[in-house]
Coordinates of C-alpha atoms and ligand atoms in Angstrom, one line a residue:
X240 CA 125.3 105.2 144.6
X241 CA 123.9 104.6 141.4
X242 CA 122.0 107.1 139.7
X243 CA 118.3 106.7 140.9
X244 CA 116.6 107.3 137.4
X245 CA 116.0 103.3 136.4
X246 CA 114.3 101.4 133.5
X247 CA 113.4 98.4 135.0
X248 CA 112.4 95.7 132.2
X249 CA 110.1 93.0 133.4
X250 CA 111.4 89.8 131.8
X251 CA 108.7 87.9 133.1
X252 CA 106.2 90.1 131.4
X253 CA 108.2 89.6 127.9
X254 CA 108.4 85.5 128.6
X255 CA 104.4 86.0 129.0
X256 CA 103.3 87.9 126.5
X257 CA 105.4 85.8 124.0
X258 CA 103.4 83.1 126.1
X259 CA 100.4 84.6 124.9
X260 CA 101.4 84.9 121.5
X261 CA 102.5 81.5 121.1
X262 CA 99.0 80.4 122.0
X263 CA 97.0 82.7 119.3
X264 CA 99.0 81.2 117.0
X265 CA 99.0 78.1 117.7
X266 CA 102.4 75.6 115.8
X267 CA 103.7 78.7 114.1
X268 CA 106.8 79.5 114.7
X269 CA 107.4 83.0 116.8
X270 CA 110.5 85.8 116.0
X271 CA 110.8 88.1 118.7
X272 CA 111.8 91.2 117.1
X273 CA 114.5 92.8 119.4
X274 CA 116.0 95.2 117.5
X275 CA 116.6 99.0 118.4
X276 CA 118.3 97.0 121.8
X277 CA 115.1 95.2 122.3
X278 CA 112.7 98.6 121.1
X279 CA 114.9 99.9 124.4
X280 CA 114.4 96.9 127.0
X281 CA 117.6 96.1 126.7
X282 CA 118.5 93.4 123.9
X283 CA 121.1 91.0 125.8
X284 CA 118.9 90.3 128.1
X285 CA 115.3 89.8 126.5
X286 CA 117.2 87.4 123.7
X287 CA 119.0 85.3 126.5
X288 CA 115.2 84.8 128.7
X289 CA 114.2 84.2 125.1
X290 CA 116.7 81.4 124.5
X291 CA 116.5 80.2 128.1
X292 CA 112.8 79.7 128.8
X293 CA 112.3 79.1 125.3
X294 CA 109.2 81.8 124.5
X295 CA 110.6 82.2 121.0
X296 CA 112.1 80.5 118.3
X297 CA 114.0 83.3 116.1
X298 CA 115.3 87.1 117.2
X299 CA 114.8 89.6 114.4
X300 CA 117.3 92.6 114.2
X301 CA 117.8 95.5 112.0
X302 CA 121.9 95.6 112.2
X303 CA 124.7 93.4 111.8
X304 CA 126.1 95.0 114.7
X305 CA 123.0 93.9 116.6
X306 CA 123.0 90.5 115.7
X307 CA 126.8 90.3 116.5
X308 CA 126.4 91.7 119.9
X309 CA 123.8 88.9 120.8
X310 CA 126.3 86.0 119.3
X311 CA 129.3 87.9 121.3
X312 CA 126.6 87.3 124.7
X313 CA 126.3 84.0 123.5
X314 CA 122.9 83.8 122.2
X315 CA 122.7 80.8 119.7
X316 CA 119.1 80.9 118.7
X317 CA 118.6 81.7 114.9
X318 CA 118.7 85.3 114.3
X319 CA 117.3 87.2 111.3
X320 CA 118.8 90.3 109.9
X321 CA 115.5 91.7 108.9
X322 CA 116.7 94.9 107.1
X323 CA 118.6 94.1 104.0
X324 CA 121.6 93.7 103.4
X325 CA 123.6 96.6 102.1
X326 CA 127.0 97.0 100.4
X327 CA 128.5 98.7 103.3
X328 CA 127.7 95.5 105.8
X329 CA 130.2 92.9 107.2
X330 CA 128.3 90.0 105.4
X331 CA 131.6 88.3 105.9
X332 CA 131.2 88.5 110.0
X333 CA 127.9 88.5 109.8
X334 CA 127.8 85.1 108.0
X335 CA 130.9 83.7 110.4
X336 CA 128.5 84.5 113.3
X337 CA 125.7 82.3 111.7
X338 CA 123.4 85.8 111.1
X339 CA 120.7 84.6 108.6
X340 CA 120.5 87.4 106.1
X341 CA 117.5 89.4 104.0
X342 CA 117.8 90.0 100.5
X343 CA 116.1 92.3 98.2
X344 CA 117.9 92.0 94.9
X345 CA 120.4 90.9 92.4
X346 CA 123.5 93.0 94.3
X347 CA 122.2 92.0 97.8
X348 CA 121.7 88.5 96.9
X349 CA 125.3 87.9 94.9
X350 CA 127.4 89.9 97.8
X351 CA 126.0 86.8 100.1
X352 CA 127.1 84.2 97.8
X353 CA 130.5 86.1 97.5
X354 CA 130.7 85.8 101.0
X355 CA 129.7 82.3 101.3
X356 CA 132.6 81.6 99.0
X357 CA 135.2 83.3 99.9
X358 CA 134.3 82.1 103.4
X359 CA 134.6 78.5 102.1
X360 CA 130.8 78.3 103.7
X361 CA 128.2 75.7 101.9
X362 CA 124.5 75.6 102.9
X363 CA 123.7 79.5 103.8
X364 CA 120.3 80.4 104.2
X365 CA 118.8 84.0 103.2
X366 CA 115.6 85.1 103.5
X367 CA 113.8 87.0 100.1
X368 CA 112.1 90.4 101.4
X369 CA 109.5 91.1 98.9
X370 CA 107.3 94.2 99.0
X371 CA 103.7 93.5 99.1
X372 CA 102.6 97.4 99.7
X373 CA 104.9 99.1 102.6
X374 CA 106.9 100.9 99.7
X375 CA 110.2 100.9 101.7
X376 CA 112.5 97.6 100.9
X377 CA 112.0 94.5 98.9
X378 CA 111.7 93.0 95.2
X379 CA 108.7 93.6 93.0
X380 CA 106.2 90.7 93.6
X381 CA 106.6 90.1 89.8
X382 CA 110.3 89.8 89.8
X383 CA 110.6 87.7 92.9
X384 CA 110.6 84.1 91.0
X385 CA 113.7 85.2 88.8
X386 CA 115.5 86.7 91.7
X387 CA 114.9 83.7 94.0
X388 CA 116.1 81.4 90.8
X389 CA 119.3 83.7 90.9
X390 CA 119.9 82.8 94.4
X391 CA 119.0 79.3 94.1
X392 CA 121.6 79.2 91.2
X393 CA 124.4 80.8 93.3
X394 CA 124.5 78.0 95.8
X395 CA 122.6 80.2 98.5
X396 CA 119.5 78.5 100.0
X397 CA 116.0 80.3 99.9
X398 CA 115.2 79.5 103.3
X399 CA 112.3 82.1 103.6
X400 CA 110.1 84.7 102.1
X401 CA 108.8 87.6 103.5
X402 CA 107.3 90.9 103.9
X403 CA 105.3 93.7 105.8
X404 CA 102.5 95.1 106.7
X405 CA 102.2 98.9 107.5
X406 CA 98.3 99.0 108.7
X407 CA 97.8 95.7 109.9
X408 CA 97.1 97.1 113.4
X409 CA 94.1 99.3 112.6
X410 CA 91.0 98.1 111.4
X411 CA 90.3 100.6 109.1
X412 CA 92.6 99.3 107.4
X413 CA 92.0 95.8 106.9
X414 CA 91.1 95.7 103.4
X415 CA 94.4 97.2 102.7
X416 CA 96.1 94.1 104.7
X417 CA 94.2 91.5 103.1
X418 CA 95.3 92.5 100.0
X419 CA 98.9 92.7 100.7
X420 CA 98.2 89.1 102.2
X421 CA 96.8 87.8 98.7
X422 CA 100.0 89.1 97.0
X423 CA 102.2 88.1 99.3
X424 CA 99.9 84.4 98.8
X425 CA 100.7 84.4 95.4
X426 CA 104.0 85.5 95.2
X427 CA 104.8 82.5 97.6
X428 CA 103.1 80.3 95.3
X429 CA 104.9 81.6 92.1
X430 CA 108.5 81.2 94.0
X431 CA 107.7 78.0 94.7
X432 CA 106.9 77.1 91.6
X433 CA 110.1 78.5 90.6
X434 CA 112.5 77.0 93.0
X435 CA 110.8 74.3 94.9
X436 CA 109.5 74.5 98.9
X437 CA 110.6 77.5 100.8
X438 CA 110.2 76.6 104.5
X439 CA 109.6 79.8 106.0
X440 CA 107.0 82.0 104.4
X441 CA 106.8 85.0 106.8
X442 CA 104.5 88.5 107.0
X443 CA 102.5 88.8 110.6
X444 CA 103.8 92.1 113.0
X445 CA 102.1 92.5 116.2
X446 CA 99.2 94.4 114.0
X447 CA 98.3 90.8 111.5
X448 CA 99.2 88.4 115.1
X449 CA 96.6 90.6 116.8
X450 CA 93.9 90.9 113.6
X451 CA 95.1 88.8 110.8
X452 CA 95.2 85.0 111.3
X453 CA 95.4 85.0 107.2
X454 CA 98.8 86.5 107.6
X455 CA 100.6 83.9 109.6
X456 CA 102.1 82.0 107.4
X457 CA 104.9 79.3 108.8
X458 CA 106.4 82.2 111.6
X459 CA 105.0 85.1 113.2
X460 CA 107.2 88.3 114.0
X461 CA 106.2 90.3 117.1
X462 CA 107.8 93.1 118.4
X463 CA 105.4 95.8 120.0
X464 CA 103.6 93.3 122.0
X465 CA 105.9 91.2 123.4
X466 CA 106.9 94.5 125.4
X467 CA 103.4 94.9 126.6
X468 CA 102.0 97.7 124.1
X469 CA 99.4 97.3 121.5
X470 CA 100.9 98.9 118.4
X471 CA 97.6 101.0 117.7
X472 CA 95.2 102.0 120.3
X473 CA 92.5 100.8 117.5
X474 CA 93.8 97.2 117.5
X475 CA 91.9 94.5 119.3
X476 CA 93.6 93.5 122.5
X477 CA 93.4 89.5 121.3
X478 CA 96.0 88.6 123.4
X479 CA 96.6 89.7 127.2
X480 CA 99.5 92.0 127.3
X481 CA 101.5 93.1 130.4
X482 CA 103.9 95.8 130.1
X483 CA 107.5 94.7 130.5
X484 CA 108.8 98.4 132.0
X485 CA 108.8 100.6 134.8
X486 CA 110.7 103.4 134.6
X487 CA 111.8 105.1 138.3
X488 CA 113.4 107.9 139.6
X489 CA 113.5 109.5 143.0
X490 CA 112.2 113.1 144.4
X491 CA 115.7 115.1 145.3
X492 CA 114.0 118.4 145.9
X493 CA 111.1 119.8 147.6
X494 CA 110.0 123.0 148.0
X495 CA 107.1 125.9 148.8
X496 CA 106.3 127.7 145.9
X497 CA 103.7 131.0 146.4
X498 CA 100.8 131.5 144.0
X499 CA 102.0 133.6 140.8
X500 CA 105.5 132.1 141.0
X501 CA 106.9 130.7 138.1
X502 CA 108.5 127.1 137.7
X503 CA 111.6 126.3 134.7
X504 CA 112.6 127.7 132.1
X505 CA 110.3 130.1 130.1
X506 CA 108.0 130.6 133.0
X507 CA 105.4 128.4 131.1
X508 CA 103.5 127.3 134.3
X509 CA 102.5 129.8 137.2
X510 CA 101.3 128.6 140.5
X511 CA 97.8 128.4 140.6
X512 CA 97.7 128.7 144.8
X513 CA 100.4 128.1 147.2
X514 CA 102.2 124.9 146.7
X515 CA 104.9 122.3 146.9
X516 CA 107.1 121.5 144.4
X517 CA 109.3 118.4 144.1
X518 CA 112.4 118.2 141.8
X519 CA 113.4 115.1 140.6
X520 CA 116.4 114.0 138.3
X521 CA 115.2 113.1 134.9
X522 CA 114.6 114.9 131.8
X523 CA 115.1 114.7 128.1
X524 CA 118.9 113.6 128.6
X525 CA 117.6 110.7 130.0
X526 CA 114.7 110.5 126.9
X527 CA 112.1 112.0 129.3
X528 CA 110.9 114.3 126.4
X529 CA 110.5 117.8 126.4
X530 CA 107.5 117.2 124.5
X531 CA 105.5 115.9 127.8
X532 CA 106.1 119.7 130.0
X533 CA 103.0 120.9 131.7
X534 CA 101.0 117.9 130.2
X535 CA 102.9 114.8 131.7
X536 CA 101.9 113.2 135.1
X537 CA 103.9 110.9 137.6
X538 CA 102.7 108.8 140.4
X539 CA 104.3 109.3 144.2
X540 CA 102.5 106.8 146.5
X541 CA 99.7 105.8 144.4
X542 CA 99.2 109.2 143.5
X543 CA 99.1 111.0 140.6
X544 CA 100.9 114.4 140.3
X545 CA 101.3 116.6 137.3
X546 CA 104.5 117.8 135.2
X547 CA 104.9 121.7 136.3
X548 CA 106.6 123.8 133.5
X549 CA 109.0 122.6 131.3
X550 CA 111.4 120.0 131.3
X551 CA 114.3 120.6 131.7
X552 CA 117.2 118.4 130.5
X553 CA 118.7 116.4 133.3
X554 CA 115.8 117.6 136.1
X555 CA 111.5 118.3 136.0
X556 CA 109.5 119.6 138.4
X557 CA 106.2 118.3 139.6
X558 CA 103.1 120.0 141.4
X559 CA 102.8 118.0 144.7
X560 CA 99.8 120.7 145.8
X561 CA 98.9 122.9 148.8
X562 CA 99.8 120.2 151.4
X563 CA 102.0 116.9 151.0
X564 CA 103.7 114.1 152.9
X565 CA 106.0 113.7 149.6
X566 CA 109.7 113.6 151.0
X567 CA 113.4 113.5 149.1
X568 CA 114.0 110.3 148.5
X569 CA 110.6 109.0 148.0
X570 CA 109.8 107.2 144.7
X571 CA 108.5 108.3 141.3
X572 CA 107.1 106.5 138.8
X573 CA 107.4 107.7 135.2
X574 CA 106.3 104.7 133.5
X575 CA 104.5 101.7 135.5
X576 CA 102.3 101.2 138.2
X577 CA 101.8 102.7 141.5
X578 CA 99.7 101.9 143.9
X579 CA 95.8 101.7 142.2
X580 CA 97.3 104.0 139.4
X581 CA 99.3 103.1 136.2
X582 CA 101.3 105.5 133.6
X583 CA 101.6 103.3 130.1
X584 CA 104.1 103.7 127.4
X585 CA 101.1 104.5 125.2
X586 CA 100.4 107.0 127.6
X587 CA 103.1 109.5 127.0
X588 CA 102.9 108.5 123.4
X589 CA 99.6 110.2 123.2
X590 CA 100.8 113.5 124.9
X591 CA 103.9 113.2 123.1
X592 CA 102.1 113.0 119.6
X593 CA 103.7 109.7 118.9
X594 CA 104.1 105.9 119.5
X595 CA 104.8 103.8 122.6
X596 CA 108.4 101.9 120.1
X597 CA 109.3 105.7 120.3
X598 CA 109.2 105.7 123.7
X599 CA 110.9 103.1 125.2
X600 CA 113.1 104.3 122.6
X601 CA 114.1 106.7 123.5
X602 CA 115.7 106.1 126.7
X603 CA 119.2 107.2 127.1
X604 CA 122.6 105.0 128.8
X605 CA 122.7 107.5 131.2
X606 CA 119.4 105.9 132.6
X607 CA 120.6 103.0 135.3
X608 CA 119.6 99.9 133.5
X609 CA 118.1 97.0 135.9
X610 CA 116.0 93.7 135.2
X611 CA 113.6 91.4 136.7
X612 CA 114.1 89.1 137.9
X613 CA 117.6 89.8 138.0
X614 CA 120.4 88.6 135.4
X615 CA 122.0 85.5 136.6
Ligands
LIG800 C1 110.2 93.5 109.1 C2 109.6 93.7 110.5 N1 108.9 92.6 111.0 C3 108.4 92.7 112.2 C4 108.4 93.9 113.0 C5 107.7 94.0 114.3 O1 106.7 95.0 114.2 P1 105.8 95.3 115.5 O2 106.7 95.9 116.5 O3 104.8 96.3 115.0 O4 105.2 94.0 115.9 C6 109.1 95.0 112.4 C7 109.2 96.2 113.2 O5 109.0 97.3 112.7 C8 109.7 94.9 111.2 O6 110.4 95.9 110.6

């Protein structure tokens, strides 16, 4: 028996909405940012529907250790570390697995090359992160044509140029993002000027493929989406977006509960009226967050049923009401669709006071990992 609490991610639905993106953006090339184990969808397997149905042309990731894990399931698409490097990173194994790295100054940029030589390597790519208004990594826009001279110089090759957004989803603040997209414009052109063609000048999120077709550059980078969310409720749905995950469990408990009882811990929720209660096995060790107690729903057969008091770490209790047909064993659905009725990921964001990447997540290992259509 495997544990019935199951992420199920929808390949199909990833291969689609890439699908879709491809389409808005027309000969671009697309990096599907899986990350975070594919923003929780489960890495290996997105990357390898990516490289097999071809829906993508690059995989983004924030580790070395992620980017390694996808060579070691024998992913060979081109893979860009999109965080920088820092001086505690294997560049050595990173470069040995053919990572492509980011760079965002003179240390990151000659710890590469040092690399690259002791590794005997010739012709390594890197790609120049330069920040254009997110404040968080990357050269000054000023001091990118010296730095990409200094990597030039070493022997590295400037194979991109890049940077990000941090409001491109929301139209209020669009005047913020074409500004960053007029920097980032001319910070191209003065690199260039510098060093010659760089082939890939890169800056579009999900947000800019969505609002921006100023910000596309020579590749898009999608993450968000390609799972099925929009990354702000404010952003224009401009391409049709399926959610790639349903989340399942199973009821293991059911039981009469009599008006002015209390349910969990703290006694937050007393019953209104007689009514039945069903158990079933998920909670915040399974990232089912606390957060969503007495304000989270699930669907049983179509319909939908609300969280009763607080959840509890590895169990949650839901209001089933005065009479039910609800049975152990029936299904629950956390995330996903049932019946007329869907739960989104953006959903239990809202109640949660947060964002559907958190909470995909968020899910733990202890949650039975499956995939559809199945793994090969
Ligand atoms: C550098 C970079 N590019 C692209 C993305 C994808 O962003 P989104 O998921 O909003 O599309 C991220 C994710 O945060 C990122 O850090």
């Amino acid at each position: 028996m495997t544990y019935p609490t199951t992420a199920t991610t929808l390949l199909d639905a990833v291969e689609a909405n890439l699908r879709g993106v491809r389409a808005r953006v027309g000969d671009r090339l697309v990096l599907a940012a899986v990350k975070a184990d594919a923003y929780g969808h489960g890495a290996v397997a997105v990357a390898s529907m990516i490289e097999r149905t071809g829906a993508a042309d690059w995989l983004g990731v924030a580790t070395v250790g992620e980017g390694l894990e996808l060579r070691g399931a024998g992913v060979r698409l081109p893979i860009l570390k999109l965080s920088p490097v820092r001086e505690d990173d294997d560049v050595e194994a990173a470069l040995a697995a053919d990572l492509t790295l980011s760079v965002v100054d003179d240390a990151s940029a000659d710890q590469v090359a040092a690399a690259m030589r002791r590794l005997g390597l010739s012709d390594v790519a890197v790609h120049l992160k330069v920040d254009t208004g997110m404040r968080r990594v990357g050269v000054e826009p000023e001091d990118a044509p010296a730095l990409a001279g200094r990597i030039a110089a070493s022997g590295l090759r400037l194979q991109g140029l890049f940077s990000h957004l941090p409001i491109s989803d929301n139209p209020a603040g669009a005047a913020f993002t074409r500004e960053q997209i007029e920097r980032f414009a001319g910070t191209a052109a003065a690199v260039e000027d510098a060093v010659g063609p760089v082939e890939l000048k890169h800056l579009a999120n999900s947000g800019a493929v969505l609002g921006h077709p100023a910000a596309w550059f020579d590749l898009v980078r999608p993450g968000i989406m390609i799972y099925g969310s929009l990354p702000d409720p404010e952003a224009e749905p401009t391409v049709p977006l399926r959610p790639a995950l349903q989340w399942r469990t199973a009821v293991t408990f059911v039981k009469r509960v009599e008006a002015g009882e209390t349910v969990s811990y703290g006694r937050t929720w007393t019953a209104p009226r007689d009514t039945w209660i069903a158990t079933i096995p998920v909670g915040y060790g399974d990232g089912y967050s606390r957060l969503l107690s007495n304000r989270g729903r699930v669907l049983i057969g179509g319909r939908s049923h609300p969280i009763a008091g607080r959840v509890c770490m590895d169990q949650t209790m839901v209001d089933l009401g005065p009479e039910t047909s609800v049975r152990v064993g029936d299904e629950v659905v956390l995330v996903g669709r049932s019946g007329e009725e869907e739960i989104t990921a953006t959903e239990l964001a809202d109640l949660m006071g947060t964002i559907p990447y958190e909470v995909t997540c968020l899910i733990t290992p202890r949650v039975t990992r499956d995939y559809l259509p199945a793994l090969a």
